[in-house]
mmCIF file with all atom_site columns, C-alpha atoms and ligand atoms in Angstrom:
data_model
loop_
_atom_site.group_PDB
_atom_site.id
_atom_site.type_symbol
_atom_site.label_atom_id
_atom_site.label_alt_id
_atom_site.label_comp_id
_atom_site.label_asym_id
_atom_site.label_entity_id
_atom_site.label_seq_id
_atom_site.pdbx_PDB_ins_code
_atom_site.Cartn_x
_atom_site.Cartn_y
_atom_site.Cartn_z
_atom_site.occupancy
_atom_site.B_iso_or_equiv
_atom_site.pdbx_formal_charge
_atom_site.auth_seq_id
_atom_site.auth_comp_id
_atom_site.auth_asym_id
_atom_site.auth_atom_id
_atom_site.pdbx_PDB_model_num
ATOM   1   C  CA  . UNK A 1 1   ? -16.723 36.275 -15.633 1.00 59.00 ? 1   UNK A CA  1
ATOM   2   C  CA  . UNK A 1 2   ? -14.627 35.046 -18.427 1.00 90.00 ? 2   UNK A CA  1
ATOM   3   C  CA  . UNK A 1 3   ? -11.610 34.758 -16.118 1.00 94.00 ? 3   UNK A CA  1
ATOM   4   C  CA  . UNK A 1 4   ? -13.388 31.717 -14.564 1.00 98.00 ? 4   UNK A CA  1
ATOM   5   C  CA  . UNK A 1 5   ? -12.988 32.763 -10.794 1.00 98.00 ? 5   UNK A CA  1
ATOM   6   C  CA  . UNK A 1 6   ? -14.355 30.321 -8.397  1.00 97.00 ? 6   UNK A CA  1
ATOM   7   C  CA  . UNK A 1 7   ? -16.008 33.147 -6.690  1.00 97.00 ? 7   UNK A CA  1
ATOM   8   C  CA  . UNK A 1 8   ? -15.911 37.018 -6.522  1.00 97.00 ? 8   UNK A CA  1
ATOM   9   C  CA  . UNK A 1 9   ? -13.975 37.887 -3.354  1.00 98.00 ? 9   UNK A CA  1
ATOM   10  C  CA  . UNK A 1 10  ? -12.223 41.133 -3.007  1.00 98.00 ? 10  UNK A CA  1
ATOM   11  C  CA  . UNK A 1 11  ? -9.402  42.431 -0.805  1.00 98.00 ? 11  UNK A CA  1
ATOM   12  C  CA  . UNK A 1 12  ? -11.971 44.259 1.226   1.00 97.00 ? 12  UNK A CA  1
ATOM   13  C  CA  . UNK A 1 13  ? -13.763 41.071 1.818   1.00 98.00 ? 13  UNK A CA  1
ATOM   14  C  CA  . UNK A 1 14  ? -10.682 39.584 3.610   1.00 98.00 ? 14  UNK A CA  1
ATOM   15  C  CA  . UNK A 1 15  ? -10.666 39.784 7.415   1.00 98.00 ? 15  UNK A CA  1
ATOM   16  C  CA  . UNK A 1 16  ? -6.896  40.533 8.230   1.00 98.00 ? 16  UNK A CA  1
ATOM   17  C  CA  . UNK A 1 17  ? -7.686  40.563 11.820  1.00 97.00 ? 17  UNK A CA  1
ATOM   18  C  CA  . UNK A 1 18  ? -8.278  36.670 11.403  1.00 97.00 ? 18  UNK A CA  1
ATOM   19  C  CA  . UNK A 1 19  ? -4.726  36.143 9.962   1.00 97.00 ? 19  UNK A CA  1
ATOM   20  C  CA  . UNK A 1 20  ? -2.678  38.395 12.433  1.00 96.00 ? 20  UNK A CA  1
ATOM   21  C  CA  . UNK A 1 21  ? 0.766   36.982 11.142  1.00 97.00 ? 21  UNK A CA  1
ATOM   22  C  CA  . UNK A 1 22  ? -0.092  37.974 7.510   1.00 98.00 ? 22  UNK A CA  1
ATOM   23  C  CA  . UNK A 1 23  ? 1.583   41.332 6.370   1.00 97.00 ? 23  UNK A CA  1
ATOM   24  C  CA  . UNK A 1 24  ? -1.451  43.283 5.474   1.00 98.00 ? 24  UNK A CA  1
ATOM   25  C  CA  . UNK A 1 25  ? 0.405   46.151 3.702   1.00 98.00 ? 25  UNK A CA  1
ATOM   26  C  CA  . UNK A 1 26  ? 2.251   43.606 1.567   1.00 97.00 ? 26  UNK A CA  1
ATOM   27  C  CA  . UNK A 1 27  ? -1.035  42.007 0.573   1.00 98.00 ? 27  UNK A CA  1
ATOM   28  C  CA  . UNK A 1 28  ? -2.809  45.244 -0.093  1.00 98.00 ? 28  UNK A CA  1
ATOM   29  C  CA  . UNK A 1 29  ? -0.010  46.487 -2.134  1.00 98.00 ? 29  UNK A CA  1
ATOM   30  C  CA  . UNK A 1 30  ? -1.017  43.772 -4.701  1.00 98.00 ? 30  UNK A CA  1
ATOM   31  C  CA  . UNK A 1 31  ? -4.022  45.960 -5.431  1.00 98.00 ? 31  UNK A CA  1
ATOM   32  C  CA  . UNK A 1 32  ? -1.564  48.439 -7.268  1.00 98.00 ? 32  UNK A CA  1
ATOM   33  C  CA  . UNK A 1 33  ? -0.657  45.779 -9.679  1.00 98.00 ? 33  UNK A CA  1
ATOM   34  C  CA  . UNK A 1 34  ? 2.948   46.652 -9.480  1.00 98.00 ? 34  UNK A CA  1
ATOM   35  C  CA  . UNK A 1 35  ? 3.979   43.044 -10.226 1.00 98.00 ? 35  UNK A CA  1
ATOM   36  C  CA  . UNK A 1 36  ? 3.100   43.532 -13.939 1.00 98.00 ? 36  UNK A CA  1
ATOM   37  C  CA  . UNK A 1 37  ? 5.887   45.979 -14.270 1.00 98.00 ? 37  UNK A CA  1
ATOM   38  C  CA  . UNK A 1 38  ? 8.627   43.395 -14.048 1.00 97.00 ? 38  UNK A CA  1
ATOM   39  C  CA  . UNK A 1 39  ? 6.452   40.359 -14.893 1.00 98.00 ? 39  UNK A CA  1
ATOM   40  C  CA  . UNK A 1 40  ? 6.872   39.181 -11.480 1.00 98.00 ? 40  UNK A CA  1
ATOM   41  C  CA  . UNK A 1 41  ? 4.935   36.155 -9.951  1.00 98.00 ? 41  UNK A CA  1
ATOM   42  C  CA  . UNK A 1 42  ? 3.115   35.821 -6.843  1.00 98.00 ? 42  UNK A CA  1
ATOM   43  C  CA  . UNK A 1 43  ? 3.084   32.559 -4.708  1.00 98.00 ? 43  UNK A CA  1
ATOM   44  C  CA  . UNK A 1 44  ? 0.512   32.188 -1.976  1.00 98.00 ? 44  UNK A CA  1
ATOM   45  C  CA  . UNK A 1 45  ? 1.651   29.212 0.266   1.00 98.00 ? 45  UNK A CA  1
ATOM   46  C  CA  . UNK A 1 46  ? -0.397  27.774 3.280   1.00 98.00 ? 46  UNK A CA  1
ATOM   47  C  CA  . UNK A 1 47  ? -2.610  25.232 4.637   1.00 97.00 ? 47  UNK A CA  1
ATOM   48  C  CA  . UNK A 1 48  ? -6.161  24.539 3.606   1.00 96.00 ? 48  UNK A CA  1
ATOM   49  C  CA  . UNK A 1 49  ? -8.696  27.482 4.248   1.00 97.00 ? 49  UNK A CA  1
ATOM   50  C  CA  . UNK A 1 50  ? -6.128  30.193 5.026   1.00 98.00 ? 50  UNK A CA  1
ATOM   51  C  CA  . UNK A 1 51  ? -7.260  32.285 2.171   1.00 98.00 ? 51  UNK A CA  1
ATOM   52  C  CA  . UNK A 1 52  ? -4.996  31.465 -0.657  1.00 98.00 ? 52  UNK A CA  1
ATOM   53  C  CA  . UNK A 1 53  ? -7.498  31.191 -3.367  1.00 98.00 ? 53  UNK A CA  1
ATOM   54  C  CA  . UNK A 1 54  ? -9.514  34.159 -1.866  1.00 98.00 ? 54  UNK A CA  1
ATOM   55  C  CA  . UNK A 1 55  ? -6.324  36.503 -2.311  1.00 98.00 ? 55  UNK A CA  1
ATOM   56  C  CA  . UNK A 1 56  ? -5.374  35.230 -5.760  1.00 98.00 ? 56  UNK A CA  1
ATOM   57  C  CA  . UNK A 1 57  ? -8.832  35.747 -6.762  1.00 98.00 ? 57  UNK A CA  1
ATOM   58  C  CA  . UNK A 1 58  ? -9.003  39.390 -5.440  1.00 98.00 ? 58  UNK A CA  1
ATOM   59  C  CA  . UNK A 1 59  ? -5.736  40.090 -7.323  1.00 98.00 ? 59  UNK A CA  1
ATOM   60  C  CA  . UNK A 1 60  ? -7.194  38.513 -10.457 1.00 98.00 ? 60  UNK A CA  1
ATOM   61  C  CA  . UNK A 1 61  ? -10.502 40.726 -9.982  1.00 98.00 ? 61  UNK A CA  1
ATOM   62  C  CA  . UNK A 1 62  ? -8.283  43.806 -9.672  1.00 98.00 ? 62  UNK A CA  1
ATOM   63  C  CA  . UNK A 1 63  ? -6.252  42.875 -12.624 1.00 98.00 ? 63  UNK A CA  1
ATOM   64  C  CA  . UNK A 1 64  ? -9.141  42.140 -14.788 1.00 98.00 ? 64  UNK A CA  1
ATOM   65  C  CA  . UNK A 1 65  ? -10.920 45.361 -13.866 1.00 97.00 ? 65  UNK A CA  1
ATOM   66  C  CA  . UNK A 1 66  ? -7.947  47.137 -14.989 1.00 98.00 ? 66  UNK A CA  1
ATOM   67  C  CA  . UNK A 1 67  ? -7.971  45.724 -18.470 1.00 97.00 ? 67  UNK A CA  1
ATOM   68  C  CA  . UNK A 1 68  ? -5.361  42.876 -18.028 1.00 98.00 ? 68  UNK A CA  1
ATOM   69  C  CA  . UNK A 1 69  ? -6.425  39.520 -19.490 1.00 98.00 ? 69  UNK A CA  1
ATOM   70  C  CA  . UNK A 1 70  ? -6.682  37.242 -16.731 1.00 98.00 ? 70  UNK A CA  1
ATOM   71  C  CA  . UNK A 1 71  ? -7.520  33.559 -16.463 1.00 98.00 ? 71  UNK A CA  1
ATOM   72  C  CA  . UNK A 1 72  ? -8.020  31.253 -13.239 1.00 98.00 ? 72  UNK A CA  1
ATOM   73  C  CA  . UNK A 1 73  ? -7.471  27.689 -13.518 1.00 98.00 ? 73  UNK A CA  1
ATOM   74  C  CA  . UNK A 1 74  ? -6.526  24.747 -11.227 1.00 98.00 ? 74  UNK A CA  1
ATOM   75  C  CA  . UNK A 1 75  ? -3.285  23.019 -11.668 1.00 98.00 ? 75  UNK A CA  1
ATOM   76  C  CA  . UNK A 1 76  ? -5.128  19.711 -12.066 1.00 97.00 ? 76  UNK A CA  1
ATOM   77  C  CA  . UNK A 1 77  ? -7.340  21.015 -14.955 1.00 98.00 ? 77  UNK A CA  1
ATOM   78  C  CA  . UNK A 1 78  ? -4.476  22.836 -16.578 1.00 98.00 ? 78  UNK A CA  1
ATOM   79  C  CA  . UNK A 1 79  ? -2.578  19.610 -16.713 1.00 97.00 ? 79  UNK A CA  1
ATOM   80  C  CA  . UNK A 1 80  ? -5.439  17.637 -18.020 1.00 97.00 ? 80  UNK A CA  1
ATOM   81  C  CA  . UNK A 1 81  ? -5.955  20.104 -20.759 1.00 98.00 ? 81  UNK A CA  1
ATOM   82  C  CA  . UNK A 1 82  ? -2.308  20.213 -21.781 1.00 98.00 ? 82  UNK A CA  1
ATOM   83  C  CA  . UNK A 1 83  ? -2.045  16.295 -21.790 1.00 98.00 ? 83  UNK A CA  1
ATOM   84  C  CA  . UNK A 1 84  ? -5.280  16.086 -23.954 1.00 98.00 ? 84  UNK A CA  1
ATOM   85  C  CA  . UNK A 1 85  ? -3.707  18.712 -26.348 1.00 98.00 ? 85  UNK A CA  1
ATOM   86  C  CA  . UNK A 1 86  ? -0.322  16.679 -26.424 1.00 98.00 ? 86  UNK A CA  1
ATOM   87  C  CA  . UNK A 1 87  ? -2.176  13.522 -27.369 1.00 98.00 ? 87  UNK A CA  1
ATOM   88  C  CA  . UNK A 1 88  ? -4.177  15.381 -29.915 1.00 98.00 ? 88  UNK A CA  1
ATOM   89  C  CA  . UNK A 1 89  ? -0.972  17.005 -31.450 1.00 98.00 ? 89  UNK A CA  1
ATOM   90  C  CA  . UNK A 1 90  ? -1.964  20.525 -30.535 1.00 98.00 ? 90  UNK A CA  1
ATOM   91  C  CA  . UNK A 1 91  ? 0.176   21.183 -27.579 1.00 98.00 ? 91  UNK A CA  1
ATOM   92  C  CA  . UNK A 1 92  ? 1.709   24.333 -29.163 1.00 98.00 ? 92  UNK A CA  1
ATOM   93  C  CA  . UNK A 1 93  ? -1.558  25.931 -29.722 1.00 98.00 ? 93  UNK A CA  1
ATOM   94  C  CA  . UNK A 1 94  ? -2.704  25.142 -26.229 1.00 98.00 ? 94  UNK A CA  1
ATOM   95  C  CA  . UNK A 1 95  ? 0.533   26.476 -24.655 1.00 98.00 ? 95  UNK A CA  1
ATOM   96  C  CA  . UNK A 1 96  ? 0.075   29.503 -26.739 1.00 98.00 ? 96  UNK A CA  1
ATOM   97  C  CA  . UNK A 1 97  ? -3.491  29.982 -25.504 1.00 98.00 ? 97  UNK A CA  1
ATOM   98  C  CA  . UNK A 1 98  ? -2.365  29.729 -21.798 1.00 98.00 ? 98  UNK A CA  1
ATOM   99  C  CA  . UNK A 1 99  ? 0.559   32.073 -22.611 1.00 98.00 ? 99  UNK A CA  1
ATOM   100 C  CA  . UNK A 1 100 ? -1.484  34.737 -24.118 1.00 98.00 ? 100 UNK A CA  1
ATOM   101 C  CA  . UNK A 1 101 ? -3.047  35.861 -20.650 1.00 98.00 ? 101 UNK A CA  1
ATOM   102 C  CA  . UNK A 1 102 ? -1.277  38.810 -18.932 1.00 98.00 ? 102 UNK A CA  1
ATOM   103 C  CA  . UNK A 1 103 ? -2.228  36.897 -15.581 1.00 98.00 ? 103 UNK A CA  1
ATOM   104 C  CA  . UNK A 1 104 ? -2.539  33.404 -15.252 1.00 98.00 ? 104 UNK A CA  1
ATOM   105 C  CA  . UNK A 1 105 ? -3.778  32.022 -11.910 1.00 98.00 ? 105 UNK A CA  1
ATOM   106 C  CA  . UNK A 1 106 ? -2.913  28.385 -11.338 1.00 98.00 ? 106 UNK A CA  1
ATOM   107 C  CA  . UNK A 1 107 ? -4.620  27.279 -8.154  1.00 98.00 ? 107 UNK A CA  1
ATOM   108 C  CA  . UNK A 1 108 ? -3.884  24.310 -6.044  1.00 98.00 ? 108 UNK A CA  1
ATOM   109 C  CA  . UNK A 1 109 ? -0.447  23.310 -7.137  1.00 98.00 ? 109 UNK A CA  1
ATOM   110 C  CA  . UNK A 1 110 ? 0.535   20.205 -5.081  1.00 94.00 ? 110 UNK A CA  1
ATOM   111 C  CA  . UNK A 1 111 ? -2.748  19.012 -3.828  1.00 93.00 ? 111 UNK A CA  1
ATOM   112 C  CA  . UNK A 1 112 ? -2.528  16.120 -6.131  1.00 91.00 ? 112 UNK A CA  1
ATOM   113 C  CA  . UNK A 1 113 ? 0.738   14.520 -7.059  1.00 88.00 ? 113 UNK A CA  1
ATOM   114 C  CA  . UNK A 1 114 ? 1.887   15.065 -10.609 1.00 94.00 ? 114 UNK A CA  1
ATOM   115 C  CA  . UNK A 1 115 ? 3.364   12.605 -12.984 1.00 94.00 ? 115 UNK A CA  1
ATOM   116 C  CA  . UNK A 1 116 ? 6.474   13.470 -14.882 1.00 94.00 ? 116 UNK A CA  1
ATOM   117 C  CA  . UNK A 1 117 ? 4.582   14.087 -18.199 1.00 95.00 ? 117 UNK A CA  1
ATOM   118 C  CA  . UNK A 1 118 ? 2.344   16.556 -16.319 1.00 97.00 ? 118 UNK A CA  1
ATOM   119 C  CA  . UNK A 1 119 ? 5.244   18.136 -14.561 1.00 96.00 ? 119 UNK A CA  1
ATOM   120 C  CA  . UNK A 1 120 ? 6.964   18.531 -17.749 1.00 97.00 ? 120 UNK A CA  1
ATOM   121 C  CA  . UNK A 1 121 ? 4.098   20.227 -19.469 1.00 98.00 ? 121 UNK A CA  1
ATOM   122 C  CA  . UNK A 1 122 ? 3.649   22.743 -16.636 1.00 98.00 ? 122 UNK A CA  1
ATOM   123 C  CA  . UNK A 1 123 ? 7.495   23.325 -16.727 1.00 97.00 ? 123 UNK A CA  1
ATOM   124 C  CA  . UNK A 1 124 ? 7.072   24.343 -20.536 1.00 98.00 ? 124 UNK A CA  1
ATOM   125 C  CA  . UNK A 1 125 ? 4.166   26.738 -19.839 1.00 98.00 ? 125 UNK A CA  1
ATOM   126 C  CA  . UNK A 1 126 ? 6.115   28.319 -16.800 1.00 98.00 ? 126 UNK A CA  1
ATOM   127 C  CA  . UNK A 1 127 ? 9.353   28.593 -19.109 1.00 98.00 ? 127 UNK A CA  1
ATOM   128 C  CA  . UNK A 1 128 ? 7.216   30.212 -21.869 1.00 98.00 ? 128 UNK A CA  1
ATOM   129 C  CA  . UNK A 1 129 ? 5.657   32.793 -19.512 1.00 98.00 ? 129 UNK A CA  1
ATOM   130 C  CA  . UNK A 1 130 ? 9.058   33.444 -17.608 1.00 98.00 ? 130 UNK A CA  1
ATOM   131 C  CA  . UNK A 1 131 ? 9.934   36.982 -17.685 1.00 98.00 ? 131 UNK A CA  1
ATOM   132 C  CA  . UNK A 1 132 ? 7.095   37.880 -20.154 1.00 98.00 ? 132 UNK A CA  1
ATOM   133 C  CA  . UNK A 1 133 ? 3.807   37.288 -18.289 1.00 98.00 ? 133 UNK A CA  1
ATOM   134 C  CA  . UNK A 1 134 ? 2.859   37.251 -14.618 1.00 98.00 ? 134 UNK A CA  1
ATOM   135 C  CA  . UNK A 1 135 ? 1.621   34.041 -12.911 1.00 98.00 ? 135 UNK A CA  1
ATOM   136 C  CA  . UNK A 1 136 ? 0.055   33.547 -9.457  1.00 98.00 ? 136 UNK A CA  1
ATOM   137 C  CA  . UNK A 1 137 ? 0.370   30.229 -7.956  1.00 98.00 ? 137 UNK A CA  1
ATOM   138 C  CA  . UNK A 1 138 ? -1.425  28.850 -4.763  1.00 98.00 ? 138 UNK A CA  1
ATOM   139 C  CA  . UNK A 1 139 ? -0.087  25.793 -3.181  1.00 98.00 ? 139 UNK A CA  1
ATOM   140 C  CA  . UNK A 1 140 ? -0.448  23.954 0.313   1.00 97.00 ? 140 UNK A CA  1
ATOM   141 C  CA  . UNK A 1 141 ? 3.013   22.651 0.079   1.00 96.00 ? 141 UNK A CA  1
ATOM   142 C  CA  . UNK A 1 142 ? 6.090   24.650 1.345   1.00 96.00 ? 142 UNK A CA  1
ATOM   143 C  CA  . UNK A 1 143 ? 8.704   25.429 -1.360  1.00 96.00 ? 143 UNK A CA  1
ATOM   144 C  CA  . UNK A 1 144 ? 11.180  23.016 0.180   1.00 94.00 ? 144 UNK A CA  1
ATOM   145 C  CA  . UNK A 1 145 ? 8.835   20.155 -0.250  1.00 94.00 ? 145 UNK A CA  1
ATOM   146 C  CA  . UNK A 1 146 ? 7.936   20.787 -3.871  1.00 94.00 ? 146 UNK A CA  1
ATOM   147 C  CA  . UNK A 1 147 ? 10.016  17.924 -5.145  1.00 92.00 ? 147 UNK A CA  1
ATOM   148 C  CA  . UNK A 1 148 ? 7.517   15.725 -3.779  1.00 94.00 ? 148 UNK A CA  1
ATOM   149 C  CA  . UNK A 1 149 ? 4.738   17.414 -5.987  1.00 94.00 ? 149 UNK A CA  1
ATOM   150 C  CA  . UNK A 1 150 ? 6.679   16.746 -9.313  1.00 93.00 ? 150 UNK A CA  1
ATOM   151 C  CA  . UNK A 1 151 ? 8.130   13.376 -8.306  1.00 83.00 ? 151 UNK A CA  1
ATOM   152 C  CA  . UNK A 1 152 ? 11.518  14.805 -9.639  1.00 88.00 ? 152 UNK A CA  1
ATOM   153 C  CA  . UNK A 1 153 ? 13.857  17.195 -7.946  1.00 91.00 ? 153 UNK A CA  1
ATOM   154 C  CA  . UNK A 1 154 ? 15.532  18.386 -11.213 1.00 93.00 ? 154 UNK A CA  1
ATOM   155 C  CA  . UNK A 1 155 ? 11.962  19.418 -12.637 1.00 93.00 ? 155 UNK A CA  1
ATOM   156 C  CA  . UNK A 1 156 ? 10.824  20.837 -9.242  1.00 94.00 ? 156 UNK A CA  1
ATOM   157 C  CA  . UNK A 1 157 ? 14.006  22.946 -9.191  1.00 96.00 ? 157 UNK A CA  1
ATOM   158 C  CA  . UNK A 1 158 ? 13.627  24.129 -12.858 1.00 96.00 ? 158 UNK A CA  1
ATOM   159 C  CA  . UNK A 1 159 ? 10.034  25.298 -12.282 1.00 97.00 ? 159 UNK A CA  1
ATOM   160 C  CA  . UNK A 1 160 ? 10.968  26.825 -8.974  1.00 97.00 ? 160 UNK A CA  1
ATOM   161 C  CA  . UNK A 1 161 ? 13.897  28.699 -10.426 1.00 97.00 ? 161 UNK A CA  1
ATOM   162 C  CA  . UNK A 1 162 ? 11.943  30.360 -13.131 1.00 97.00 ? 162 UNK A CA  1
ATOM   163 C  CA  . UNK A 1 163 ? 8.846   31.262 -10.823 1.00 97.00 ? 163 UNK A CA  1
ATOM   164 C  CA  . UNK A 1 164 ? 10.906  32.643 -7.894  1.00 97.00 ? 164 UNK A CA  1
ATOM   165 C  CA  . UNK A 1 165 ? 13.597  34.697 -10.051 1.00 97.00 ? 165 UNK A CA  1
ATOM   166 C  CA  . UNK A 1 166 ? 11.058  37.543 -10.090 1.00 97.00 ? 166 UNK A CA  1
ATOM   167 C  CA  . UNK A 1 167 ? 8.379   36.909 -7.438  1.00 98.00 ? 167 UNK A CA  1
ATOM   168 C  CA  . UNK A 1 168 ? 6.780   37.665 -4.159  1.00 98.00 ? 168 UNK A CA  1
ATOM   169 C  CA  . UNK A 1 169 ? 6.069   34.578 -1.834  1.00 98.00 ? 169 UNK A CA  1
ATOM   170 C  CA  . UNK A 1 170 ? 3.398   35.060 0.697   1.00 98.00 ? 170 UNK A CA  1
ATOM   171 C  CA  . UNK A 1 171 ? 3.273   32.450 3.187   1.00 98.00 ? 171 UNK A CA  1
ATOM   172 C  CA  . UNK A 1 172 ? -0.089  32.338 5.325   1.00 98.00 ? 172 UNK A CA  1
ATOM   173 C  CA  . UNK A 1 173 ? 0.597   30.858 8.699   1.00 96.00 ? 173 UNK A CA  1
ATOM   174 C  CA  . UNK A 1 174 ? -2.625  30.894 10.497  1.00 95.00 ? 174 UNK A CA  1
ATOM   175 C  CA  . UNK A 1 175 ? -5.989  29.005 11.086  1.00 94.00 ? 175 UNK A CA  1
ATOM   176 C  CA  . UNK A 1 176 ? -8.360  27.838 8.553   1.00 96.00 ? 176 UNK A CA  1
ATOM   177 C  CA  . UNK A 1 177 ? -11.323 30.256 7.997   1.00 96.00 ? 177 UNK A CA  1
ATOM   178 C  CA  . UNK A 1 178 ? -13.291 27.373 6.732   1.00 92.00 ? 178 UNK A CA  1
ATOM   179 C  CA  . UNK A 1 179 ? -13.436 25.717 10.009  1.00 88.00 ? 179 UNK A CA  1
ATOM   180 C  CA  . UNK A 1 180 ? -13.229 28.653 12.346  1.00 81.00 ? 180 UNK A CA  1
ATOM   181 C  CA  . UNK A 1 181 ? -16.425 28.192 13.982  1.00 77.00 ? 181 UNK A CA  1
ATOM   182 C  CA  . UNK A 1 182 ? -15.604 24.550 15.074  1.00 76.00 ? 182 UNK A CA  1
ATOM   183 C  CA  . UNK A 1 183 ? -12.625 25.129 16.684  1.00 64.00 ? 183 UNK A CA  1
ATOM   184 C  CA  . UNK A 1 184 ? -12.513 28.688 18.179  1.00 57.00 ? 184 UNK A CA  1
ATOM   185 C  CA  . UNK A 1 185 ? -13.705 28.881 21.761  1.00 54.00 ? 185 UNK A CA  1
ATOM   186 C  CA  . UNK A 1 186 ? -16.704 31.051 22.218  1.00 47.00 ? 186 UNK A CA  1
HETATM 187 P  P1  . ADP B 2 .   ? -7.507  28.239 0.413   1.00 50.75 ? 201 ADP B P1  1
HETATM 188 O  O1  . ADP B 2 .   ? -6.361  28.896 1.269   1.00 50.75 ? 201 ADP B O1  1
HETATM 189 O  O2  . ADP B 2 .   ? -7.631  26.782 0.802   1.00 50.75 ? 201 ADP B O2  1
HETATM 190 O  O3  . ADP B 2 .   ? -7.688  28.503 -1.002  1.00 50.75 ? 201 ADP B O3  1
HETATM 191 P  P2  . ADP B 2 .   ? -9.780  30.004 0.460   1.00 50.75 ? 201 ADP B P2  1
HETATM 192 O  O4  . ADP B 2 .   ? -9.114  31.261 0.076   1.00 50.75 ? 201 ADP B O4  1
HETATM 193 O  O5  . ADP B 2 .   ? -10.663 29.431 -0.666  1.00 50.75 ? 201 ADP B O5  1
HETATM 194 O  O6  . ADP B 2 .   ? -8.930  28.801 1.115   1.00 50.75 ? 201 ADP B O6  1
HETATM 195 O  O7  . ADP B 2 .   ? -10.852 30.358 1.734   1.00 50.75 ? 201 ADP B O7  1
HETATM 196 C  C1  . ADP B 2 .   ? -11.834 29.429 2.246   1.00 50.75 ? 201 ADP B C1  1
HETATM 197 C  C2  . ADP B 2 .   ? -13.136 30.301 2.248   1.00 50.75 ? 201 ADP B C2  1
HETATM 198 O  O8  . ADP B 2 .   ? -12.850 31.147 3.452   1.00 50.75 ? 201 ADP B O8  1
HETATM 199 C  C3  . ADP B 2 .   ? -13.397 31.237 1.102   1.00 50.75 ? 201 ADP B C3  1
HETATM 200 O  O9  . ADP B 2 .   ? -14.724 31.479 1.012   1.00 50.75 ? 201 ADP B O9  1
HETATM 201 C  C4  . ADP B 2 .   ? -12.562 32.482 1.543   1.00 50.75 ? 201 ADP B C4  1
HETATM 202 O  O10 . ADP B 2 .   ? -13.361 33.685 0.890   1.00 50.75 ? 201 ADP B O10 1
HETATM 203 C  C5  . ADP B 2 .   ? -12.801 32.463 3.018   1.00 50.75 ? 201 ADP B C5  1
HETATM 204 N  N1  . ADP B 2 .   ? -11.705 33.074 3.752   1.00 50.75 ? 201 ADP B N1  1
HETATM 205 C  C6  . ADP B 2 .   ? -10.590 32.762 4.064   1.00 50.75 ? 201 ADP B C6  1
HETATM 206 N  N2  . ADP B 2 .   ? -9.873  33.474 4.790   1.00 50.75 ? 201 ADP B N2  1
HETATM 207 C  C7  . ADP B 2 .   ? -10.533 34.595 4.988   1.00 50.75 ? 201 ADP B C7  1
HETATM 208 C  C8  . ADP B 2 .   ? -10.270 35.785 5.786   1.00 50.75 ? 201 ADP B C8  1
HETATM 209 N  N3  . ADP B 2 .   ? -9.183  36.104 6.343   1.00 50.75 ? 201 ADP B N3  1
HETATM 210 N  N4  . ADP B 2 .   ? -11.466 36.776 5.800   1.00 50.75 ? 201 ADP B N4  1
HETATM 211 C  C9  . ADP B 2 .   ? -12.507 36.424 5.081   1.00 50.75 ? 201 ADP B C9  1
HETATM 212 N  N5  . ADP B 2 .   ? -12.785 35.304 4.503   1.00 50.75 ? 201 ADP B N5  1
HETATM 213 C  C10 . ADP B 2 .   ? -11.846 34.307 4.497   1.00 50.75 ? 201 ADP B C10 1
HETATM 214 MG MG1 . MG  B 3 .   ? -7.912  27.108 -2.508  1.00 50.75 ? 202 MG  B MG1 1
#
């Protein structure tokens, strides 16, 4: 699709029995897209393989199906695009482009460390979308370690402040679905 989802996986494809600590009702409520009402954000936090991208994508599919313009991008690619735009004196246009989506899914925040320039650009986009558009973030880093991602505590706080003001943080504590067949005793 034009939303650039990495794969098509819906809420119904998610095995909640595999993640018993996850609040199923809270996750399934995302289907109703109520978070758009107050331009809330959703943060999926957890170790690799626990289903962050899956659930972000499921929410995005639901949004797109209901006519909300939706776009999926990794944080790394987003920062590359913003940096390139800045170099080519078209940052404003690029920020407006990413601002335009009703739902922007920024995947894998914190997998790769970000320099101050990238952190600043991400901050600008998050500020622009604040209280006007909904954003979904996935991250393997708990929020109290976000200063390690941005290399700057002030920037990390400024970004988190805006993201969290109206938000739902869904922390997935549990095993990786990717490696389940290797570690689960049979
Ligand atoms: P990550 O948390 O690293 O983003 P993903 O969401 O991409 O991990 O999940 C890895 C793979 O495992 C995907 O193919 C995803 O659909 C699948 N998966 C993860 N958790 C579940 C689950 N509880 N039920 C069904 N499939 C799952
Ligand atoms: Mg992922």
